mmCIF file of C-alpha atoms in Angstrom:
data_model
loop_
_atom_site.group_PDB
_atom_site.id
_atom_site.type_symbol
_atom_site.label_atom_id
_atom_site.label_comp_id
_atom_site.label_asym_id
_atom_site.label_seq_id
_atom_site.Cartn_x
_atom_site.Cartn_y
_atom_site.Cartn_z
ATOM 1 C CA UNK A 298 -19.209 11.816 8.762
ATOM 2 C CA UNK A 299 -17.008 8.831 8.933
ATOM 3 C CA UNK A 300 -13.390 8.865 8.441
ATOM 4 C CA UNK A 301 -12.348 5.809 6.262
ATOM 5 C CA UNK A 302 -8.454 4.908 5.040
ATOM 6 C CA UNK A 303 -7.591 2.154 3.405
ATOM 7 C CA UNK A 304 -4.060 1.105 4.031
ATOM 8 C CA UNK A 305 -2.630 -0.880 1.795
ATOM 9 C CA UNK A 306 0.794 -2.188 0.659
ATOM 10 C CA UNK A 307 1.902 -4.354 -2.244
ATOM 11 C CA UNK A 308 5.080 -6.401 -3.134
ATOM 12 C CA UNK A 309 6.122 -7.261 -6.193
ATOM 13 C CA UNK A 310 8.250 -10.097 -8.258
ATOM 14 C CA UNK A 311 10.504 -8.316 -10.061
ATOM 15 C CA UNK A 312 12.089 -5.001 -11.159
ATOM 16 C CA UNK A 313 9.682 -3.892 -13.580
ATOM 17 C CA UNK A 314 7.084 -3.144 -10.760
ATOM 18 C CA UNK A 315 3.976 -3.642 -12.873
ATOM 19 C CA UNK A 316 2.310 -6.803 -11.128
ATOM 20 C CA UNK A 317 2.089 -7.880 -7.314
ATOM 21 C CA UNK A 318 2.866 -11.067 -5.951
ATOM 22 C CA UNK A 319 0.971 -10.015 -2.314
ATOM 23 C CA UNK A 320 -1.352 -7.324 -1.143
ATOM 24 C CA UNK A 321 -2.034 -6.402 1.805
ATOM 25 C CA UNK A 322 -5.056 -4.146 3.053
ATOM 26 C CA UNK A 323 -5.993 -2.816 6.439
ATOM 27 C CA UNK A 324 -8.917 -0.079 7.095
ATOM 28 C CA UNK A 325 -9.146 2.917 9.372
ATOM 29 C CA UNK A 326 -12.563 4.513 10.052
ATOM 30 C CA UNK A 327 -12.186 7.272 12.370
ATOM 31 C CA UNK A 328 -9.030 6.301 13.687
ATOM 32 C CA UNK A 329 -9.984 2.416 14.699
ATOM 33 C CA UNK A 330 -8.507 -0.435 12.695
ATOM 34 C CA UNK A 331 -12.117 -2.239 11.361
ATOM 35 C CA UNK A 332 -10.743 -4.679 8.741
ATOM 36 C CA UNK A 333 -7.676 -6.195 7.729
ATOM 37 C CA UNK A 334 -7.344 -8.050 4.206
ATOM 38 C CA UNK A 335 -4.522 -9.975 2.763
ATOM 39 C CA UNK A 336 -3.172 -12.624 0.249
ATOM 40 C CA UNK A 337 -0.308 -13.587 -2.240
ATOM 41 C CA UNK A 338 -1.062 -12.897 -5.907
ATOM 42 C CA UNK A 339 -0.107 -15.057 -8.989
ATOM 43 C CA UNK A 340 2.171 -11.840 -10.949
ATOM 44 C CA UNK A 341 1.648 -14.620 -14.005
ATOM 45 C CA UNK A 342 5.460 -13.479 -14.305
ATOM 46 C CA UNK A 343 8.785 -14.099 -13.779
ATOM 47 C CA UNK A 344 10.541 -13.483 -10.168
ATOM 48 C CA UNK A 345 13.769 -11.525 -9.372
ATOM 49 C CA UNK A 346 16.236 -13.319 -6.839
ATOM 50 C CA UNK A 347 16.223 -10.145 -5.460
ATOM 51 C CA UNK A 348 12.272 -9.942 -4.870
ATOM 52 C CA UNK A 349 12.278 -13.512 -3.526
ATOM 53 C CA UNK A 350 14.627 -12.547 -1.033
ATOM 54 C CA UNK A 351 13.260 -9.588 0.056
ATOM 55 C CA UNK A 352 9.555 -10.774 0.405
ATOM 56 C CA UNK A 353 10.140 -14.660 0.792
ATOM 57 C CA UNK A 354 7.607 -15.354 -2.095
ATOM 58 C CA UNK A 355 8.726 -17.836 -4.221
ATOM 59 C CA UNK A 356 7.389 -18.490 -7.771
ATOM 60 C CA UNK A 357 5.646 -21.753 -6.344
ATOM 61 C CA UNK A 358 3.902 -20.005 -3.971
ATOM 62 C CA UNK A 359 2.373 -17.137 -5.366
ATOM 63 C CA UNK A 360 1.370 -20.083 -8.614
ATOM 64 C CA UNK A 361 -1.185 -21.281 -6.057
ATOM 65 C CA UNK A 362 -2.742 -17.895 -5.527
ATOM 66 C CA UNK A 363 -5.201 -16.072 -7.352
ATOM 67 C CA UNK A 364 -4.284 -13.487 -10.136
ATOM 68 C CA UNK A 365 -4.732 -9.731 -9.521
ATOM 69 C CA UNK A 366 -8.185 -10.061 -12.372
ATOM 70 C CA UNK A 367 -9.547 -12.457 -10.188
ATOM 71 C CA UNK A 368 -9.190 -10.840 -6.625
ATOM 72 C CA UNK A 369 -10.069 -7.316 -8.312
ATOM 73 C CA UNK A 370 -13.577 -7.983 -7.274
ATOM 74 C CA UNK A 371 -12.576 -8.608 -3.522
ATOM 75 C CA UNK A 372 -9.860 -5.660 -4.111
ATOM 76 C CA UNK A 373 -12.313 -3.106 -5.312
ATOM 77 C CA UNK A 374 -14.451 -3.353 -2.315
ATOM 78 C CA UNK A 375 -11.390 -2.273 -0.018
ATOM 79 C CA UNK A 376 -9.989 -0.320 -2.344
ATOM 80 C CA UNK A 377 -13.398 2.021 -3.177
ATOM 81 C CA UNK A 378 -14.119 2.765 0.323
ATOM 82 C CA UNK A 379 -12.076 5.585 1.376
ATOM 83 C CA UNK A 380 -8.720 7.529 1.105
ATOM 84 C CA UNK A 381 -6.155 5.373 -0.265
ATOM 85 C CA UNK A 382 -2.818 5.734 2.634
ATOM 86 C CA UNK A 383 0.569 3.853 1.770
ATOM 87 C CA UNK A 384 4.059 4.173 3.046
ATOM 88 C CA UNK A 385 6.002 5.597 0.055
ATOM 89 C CA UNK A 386 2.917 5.689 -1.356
ATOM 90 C CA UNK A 387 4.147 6.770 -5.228
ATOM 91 C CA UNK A 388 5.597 3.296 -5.296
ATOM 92 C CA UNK A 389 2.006 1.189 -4.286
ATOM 93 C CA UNK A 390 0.255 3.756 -6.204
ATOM 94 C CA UNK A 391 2.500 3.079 -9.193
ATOM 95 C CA UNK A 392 1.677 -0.810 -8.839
ATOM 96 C CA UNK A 393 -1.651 -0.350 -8.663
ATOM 97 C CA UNK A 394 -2.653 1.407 -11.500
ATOM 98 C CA UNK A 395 -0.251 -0.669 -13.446
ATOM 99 C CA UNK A 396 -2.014 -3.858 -12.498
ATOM 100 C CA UNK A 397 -5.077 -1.821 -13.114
ATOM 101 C CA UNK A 398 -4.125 -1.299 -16.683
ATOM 102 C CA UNK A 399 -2.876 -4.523 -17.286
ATOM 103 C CA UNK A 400 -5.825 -6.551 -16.630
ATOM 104 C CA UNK A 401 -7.955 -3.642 -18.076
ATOM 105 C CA UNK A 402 -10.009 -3.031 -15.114
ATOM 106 C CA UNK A 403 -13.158 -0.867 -15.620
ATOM 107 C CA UNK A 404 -12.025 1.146 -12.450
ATOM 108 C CA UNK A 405 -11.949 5.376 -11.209
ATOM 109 C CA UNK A 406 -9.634 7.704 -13.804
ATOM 110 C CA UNK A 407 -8.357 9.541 -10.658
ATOM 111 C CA UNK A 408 -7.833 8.845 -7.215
ATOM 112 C CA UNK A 409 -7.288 10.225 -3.664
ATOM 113 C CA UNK A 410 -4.279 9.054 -1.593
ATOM 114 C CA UNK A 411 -1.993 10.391 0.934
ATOM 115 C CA UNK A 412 1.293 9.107 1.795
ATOM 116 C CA UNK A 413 2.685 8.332 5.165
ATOM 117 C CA UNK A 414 6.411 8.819 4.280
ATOM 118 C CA UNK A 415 5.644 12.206 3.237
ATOM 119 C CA UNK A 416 3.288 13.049 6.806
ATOM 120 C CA UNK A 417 6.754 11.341 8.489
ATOM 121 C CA UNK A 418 8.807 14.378 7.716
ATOM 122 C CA UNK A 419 6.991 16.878 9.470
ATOM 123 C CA UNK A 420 5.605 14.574 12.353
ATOM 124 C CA UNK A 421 9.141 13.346 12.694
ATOM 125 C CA UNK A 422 12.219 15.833 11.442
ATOM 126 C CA UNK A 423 14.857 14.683 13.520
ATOM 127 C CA UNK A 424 14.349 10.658 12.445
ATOM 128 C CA UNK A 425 17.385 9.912 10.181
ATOM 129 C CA UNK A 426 15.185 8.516 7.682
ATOM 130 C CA UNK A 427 11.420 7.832 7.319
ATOM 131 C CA UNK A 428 11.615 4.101 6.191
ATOM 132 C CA UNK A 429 8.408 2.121 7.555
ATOM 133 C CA UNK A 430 10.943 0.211 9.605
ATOM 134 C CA UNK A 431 12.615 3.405 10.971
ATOM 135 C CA UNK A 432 8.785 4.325 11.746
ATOM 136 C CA UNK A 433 7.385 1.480 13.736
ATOM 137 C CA UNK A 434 10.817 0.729 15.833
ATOM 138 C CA UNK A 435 10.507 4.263 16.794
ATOM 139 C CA UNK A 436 6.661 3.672 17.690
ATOM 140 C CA UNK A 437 6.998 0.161 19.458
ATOM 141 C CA UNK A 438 4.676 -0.717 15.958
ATOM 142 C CA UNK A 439 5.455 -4.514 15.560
ATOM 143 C CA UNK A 440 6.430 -5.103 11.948
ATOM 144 C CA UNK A 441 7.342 -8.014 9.616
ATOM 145 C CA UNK A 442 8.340 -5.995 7.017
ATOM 146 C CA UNK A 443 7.952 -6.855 3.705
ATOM 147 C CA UNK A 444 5.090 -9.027 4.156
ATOM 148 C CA UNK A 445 2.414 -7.129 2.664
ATOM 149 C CA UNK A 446 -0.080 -7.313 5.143
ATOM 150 C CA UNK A 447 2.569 -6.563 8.372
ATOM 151 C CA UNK A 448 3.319 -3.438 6.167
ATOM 152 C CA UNK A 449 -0.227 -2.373 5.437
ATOM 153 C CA UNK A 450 -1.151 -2.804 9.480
ATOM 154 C CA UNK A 451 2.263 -0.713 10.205
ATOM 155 C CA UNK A 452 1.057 1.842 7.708
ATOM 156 C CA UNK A 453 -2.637 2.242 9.153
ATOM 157 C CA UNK A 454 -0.845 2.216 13.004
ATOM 158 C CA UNK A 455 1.462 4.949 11.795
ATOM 159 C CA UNK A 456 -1.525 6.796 10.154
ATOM 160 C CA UNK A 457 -3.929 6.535 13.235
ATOM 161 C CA UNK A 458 -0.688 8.145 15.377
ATOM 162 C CA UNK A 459 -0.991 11.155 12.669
ATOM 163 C CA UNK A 460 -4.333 11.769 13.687
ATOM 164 C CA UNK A 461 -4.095 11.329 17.136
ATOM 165 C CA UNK A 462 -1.169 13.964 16.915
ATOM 166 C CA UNK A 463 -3.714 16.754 14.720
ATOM 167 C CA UNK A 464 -1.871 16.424 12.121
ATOM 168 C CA UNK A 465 -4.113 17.546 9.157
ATOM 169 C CA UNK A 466 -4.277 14.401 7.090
ATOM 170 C CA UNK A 467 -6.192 16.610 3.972
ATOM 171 C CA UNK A 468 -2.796 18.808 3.952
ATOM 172 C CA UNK A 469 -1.040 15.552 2.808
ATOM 173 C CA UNK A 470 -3.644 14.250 0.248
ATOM 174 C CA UNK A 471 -2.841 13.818 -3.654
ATOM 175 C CA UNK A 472 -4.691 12.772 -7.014
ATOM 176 C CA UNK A 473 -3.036 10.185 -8.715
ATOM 177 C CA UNK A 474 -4.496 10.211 -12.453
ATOM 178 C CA UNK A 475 -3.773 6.862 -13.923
ATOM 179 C CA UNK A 476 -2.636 7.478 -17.166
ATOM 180 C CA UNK A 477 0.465 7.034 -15.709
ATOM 181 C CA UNK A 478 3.445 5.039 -17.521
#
């Protein structure tokens, strides 16, 4: 039976956190990076200075990309294929299934995810922190972080050195149910 993650990290315009301005998307089947997926998003919203900083997409930019509703039917075939990972994954989870409900996607009520920041803390106690950052400069992982699809390759690296350590990846899973808020 294959193994299949899907890695995947969003950034987003502003405070509010319910649209992405980039995605990012890289698989893991049985502990080999197969695919790697990603693209600014049009929010069709306003940006925080903040944001723009952080990420380096600007309003102009992401106004020439496609909108979340139109890339859900390239997202969905990522996104439907295995275990959802993320780095701090509450956060990308959270996006999602905002973006989900916003563009009222027909999509799963529930689904499986585990978090890398969480596997971090046991893999790694005496880190100071477990920032993806902290992660990959510890692991010689190259990293342009905040760039969604830097992020999402970090994440699957960091998850493939989980594995390759035993850790017991199903220990770490959760259900997000998206009736969230």
């Amino acid at each position: 039976m294959t193994e299949r993650y899907v890695a995947f990290d969003v950034e987003t315009p502003n405070s509010r956190n319910d649209r992405m301005s980039a995605i990012g998307i890289t698989v893991v089947e049985d502990g080999i990076i197969t695919e790697e997926f990603s693209t600014l998003v049009d929010p069709e919203t306003w940006f925080d200075r903040f944001n723009i900083r952080l990420t380096g997409i600007t309003p102009a930019a992401a106004a020439e990309a496609p909108t979340f509703g139109e890339l859900w039917p390239t997202l969905e075939g990522y996104l439907s294929a295995g275990t959802l990972a993320a780095h701090n994954a509450p956060f990308d989870m959270g996006v999602l299934a905002r973006c989900i409900r916003a563009y009222a996607v027909d999509w799963y009520d529930r689904w499986e995810y585990v978090c890398t920041v969480r596997m971090g803390r046991k893999c790694y106690p005496e880190l100071p922190d477990h920032r993806l950052n902290t992660l990959c400069a510890c692991r010689g992982i190259p990293l342009e972080h905040h760039r969604a699809g830097s992020d999402s390759h970090a994440c699957a690296e960091i998850l493939i050195r989980y594995i390759q350590s035993g850790i017991n990846v199903y220990e770490f899973k959760k259900v997000l149910v998206t009736a969230i808020t």
